[in-house]
mmCIF file of C-alpha atoms in Angstrom:
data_model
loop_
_atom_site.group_PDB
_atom_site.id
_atom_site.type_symbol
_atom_site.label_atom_id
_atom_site.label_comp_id
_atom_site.label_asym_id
_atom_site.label_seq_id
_atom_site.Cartn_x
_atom_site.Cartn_y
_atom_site.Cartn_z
ATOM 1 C CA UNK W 1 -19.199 -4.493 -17.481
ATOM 2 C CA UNK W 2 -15.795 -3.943 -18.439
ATOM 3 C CA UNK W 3 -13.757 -1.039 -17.365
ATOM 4 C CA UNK W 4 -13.578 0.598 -21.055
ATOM 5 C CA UNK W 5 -17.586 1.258 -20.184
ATOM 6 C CA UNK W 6 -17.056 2.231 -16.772
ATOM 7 C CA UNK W 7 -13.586 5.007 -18.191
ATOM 8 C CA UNK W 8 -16.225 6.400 -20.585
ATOM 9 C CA UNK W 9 -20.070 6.175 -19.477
ATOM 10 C CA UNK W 10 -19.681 6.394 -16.042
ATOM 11 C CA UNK W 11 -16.899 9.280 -15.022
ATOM 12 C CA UNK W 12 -17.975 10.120 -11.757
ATOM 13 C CA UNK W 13 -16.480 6.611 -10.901
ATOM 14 C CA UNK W 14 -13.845 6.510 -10.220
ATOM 15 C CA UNK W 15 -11.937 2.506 -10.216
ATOM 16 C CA UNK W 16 -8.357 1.140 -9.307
ATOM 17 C CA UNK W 17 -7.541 -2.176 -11.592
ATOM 18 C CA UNK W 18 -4.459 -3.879 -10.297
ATOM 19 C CA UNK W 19 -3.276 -7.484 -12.124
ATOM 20 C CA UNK W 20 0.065 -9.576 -13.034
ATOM 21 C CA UNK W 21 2.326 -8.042 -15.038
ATOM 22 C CA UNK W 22 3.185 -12.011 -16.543
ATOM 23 C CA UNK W 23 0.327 -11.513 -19.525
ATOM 24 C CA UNK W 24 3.200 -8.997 -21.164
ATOM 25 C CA UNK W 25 5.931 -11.705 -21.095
ATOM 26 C CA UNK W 26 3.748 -14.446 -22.133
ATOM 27 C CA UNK W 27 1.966 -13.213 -25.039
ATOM 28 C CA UNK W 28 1.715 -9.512 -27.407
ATOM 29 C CA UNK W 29 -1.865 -7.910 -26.138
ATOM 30 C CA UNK W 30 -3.014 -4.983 -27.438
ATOM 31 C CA UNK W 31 -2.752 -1.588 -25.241
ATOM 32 C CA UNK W 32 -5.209 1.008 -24.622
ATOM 33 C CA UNK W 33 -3.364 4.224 -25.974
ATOM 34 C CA UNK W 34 -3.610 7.318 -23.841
ATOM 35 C CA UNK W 35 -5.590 5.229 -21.132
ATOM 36 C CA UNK W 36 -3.468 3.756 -18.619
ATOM 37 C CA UNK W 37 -1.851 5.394 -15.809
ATOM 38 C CA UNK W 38 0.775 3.805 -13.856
ATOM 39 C CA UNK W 39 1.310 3.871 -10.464
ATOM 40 C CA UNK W 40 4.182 2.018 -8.901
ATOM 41 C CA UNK W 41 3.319 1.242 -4.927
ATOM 42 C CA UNK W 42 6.208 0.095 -2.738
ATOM 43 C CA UNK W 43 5.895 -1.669 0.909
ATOM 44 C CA UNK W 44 5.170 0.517 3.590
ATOM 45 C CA UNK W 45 7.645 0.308 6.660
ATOM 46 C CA UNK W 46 6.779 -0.375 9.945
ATOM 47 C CA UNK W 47 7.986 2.940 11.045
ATOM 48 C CA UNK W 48 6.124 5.053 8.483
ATOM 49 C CA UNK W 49 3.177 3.329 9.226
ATOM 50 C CA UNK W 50 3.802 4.079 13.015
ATOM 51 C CA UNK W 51 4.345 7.748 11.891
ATOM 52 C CA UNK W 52 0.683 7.814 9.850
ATOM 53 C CA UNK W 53 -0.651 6.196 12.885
ATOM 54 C CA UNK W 54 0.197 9.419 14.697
ATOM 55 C CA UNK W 55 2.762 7.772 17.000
ATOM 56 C CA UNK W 56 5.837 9.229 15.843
ATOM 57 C CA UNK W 57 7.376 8.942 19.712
ATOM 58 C CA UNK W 58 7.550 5.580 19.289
ATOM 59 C CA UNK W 59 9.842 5.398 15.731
ATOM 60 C CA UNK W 60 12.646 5.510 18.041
ATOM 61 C CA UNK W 61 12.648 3.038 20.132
ATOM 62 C CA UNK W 62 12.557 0.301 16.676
ATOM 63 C CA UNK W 63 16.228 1.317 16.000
ATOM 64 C CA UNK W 64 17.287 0.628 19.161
ATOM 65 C CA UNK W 65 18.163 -2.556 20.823
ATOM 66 C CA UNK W 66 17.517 -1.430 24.282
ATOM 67 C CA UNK W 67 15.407 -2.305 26.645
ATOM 68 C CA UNK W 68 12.356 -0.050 27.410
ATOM 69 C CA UNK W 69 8.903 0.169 29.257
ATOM 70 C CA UNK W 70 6.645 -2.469 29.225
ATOM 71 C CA UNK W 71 4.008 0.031 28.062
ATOM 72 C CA UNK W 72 6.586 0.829 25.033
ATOM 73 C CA UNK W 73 6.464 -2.697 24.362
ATOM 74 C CA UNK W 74 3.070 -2.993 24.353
ATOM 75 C CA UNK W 75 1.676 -0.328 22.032
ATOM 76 C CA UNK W 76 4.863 -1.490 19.333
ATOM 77 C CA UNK W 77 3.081 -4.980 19.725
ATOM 78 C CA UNK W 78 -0.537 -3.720 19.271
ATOM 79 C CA UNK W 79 0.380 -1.488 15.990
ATOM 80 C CA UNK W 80 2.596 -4.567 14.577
ATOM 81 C CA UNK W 81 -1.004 -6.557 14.857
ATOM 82 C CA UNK W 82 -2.724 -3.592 12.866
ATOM 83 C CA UNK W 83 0.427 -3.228 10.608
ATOM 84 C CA UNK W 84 0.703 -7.399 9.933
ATOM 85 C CA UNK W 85 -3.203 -7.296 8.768
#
């Protein structure tokens, strides 16, 4: 099934394709006009993903190089595990 099919027969889907860029630079392929979207995603930082984790307290204590609670230390660690998966 290719995703021309699924963009016209079946719009209640709804489908993210992601791919290499390197077929542009290596050879001229022809484009689907008026169907592609772009979306540009960027890496998420440790302390935004802190912040969407609903731990914004802790943000602060990644900027500085102090020492703090062991308990501190320990939730960082466990949200670096989630954040490193």
């Amino acid at each position: 099934m290719s995703l021309r099919y699924i963009f016209e027969k079946r719009l209640e889907l709804h489908v993210i394709a992601a791919g290499s860029l390197i077929d542009f630079e290596l050879e001229s392929i022809s484009f689907p006009v008026g169907r592609v979207d772009f979306y540009y995603l960027y890496p998420l930082p440790f302390t935004e993903f802190i912040t969407a984790m609903g731990k914004e307290g802790l943000v602060k204590y990644c900027n500085e190089q102090i020492q703090y609670p062991q308990a501190i230390h320990n939730q960082l660690l466990s949200l670096l595990r989630d954040y490193t998966l």
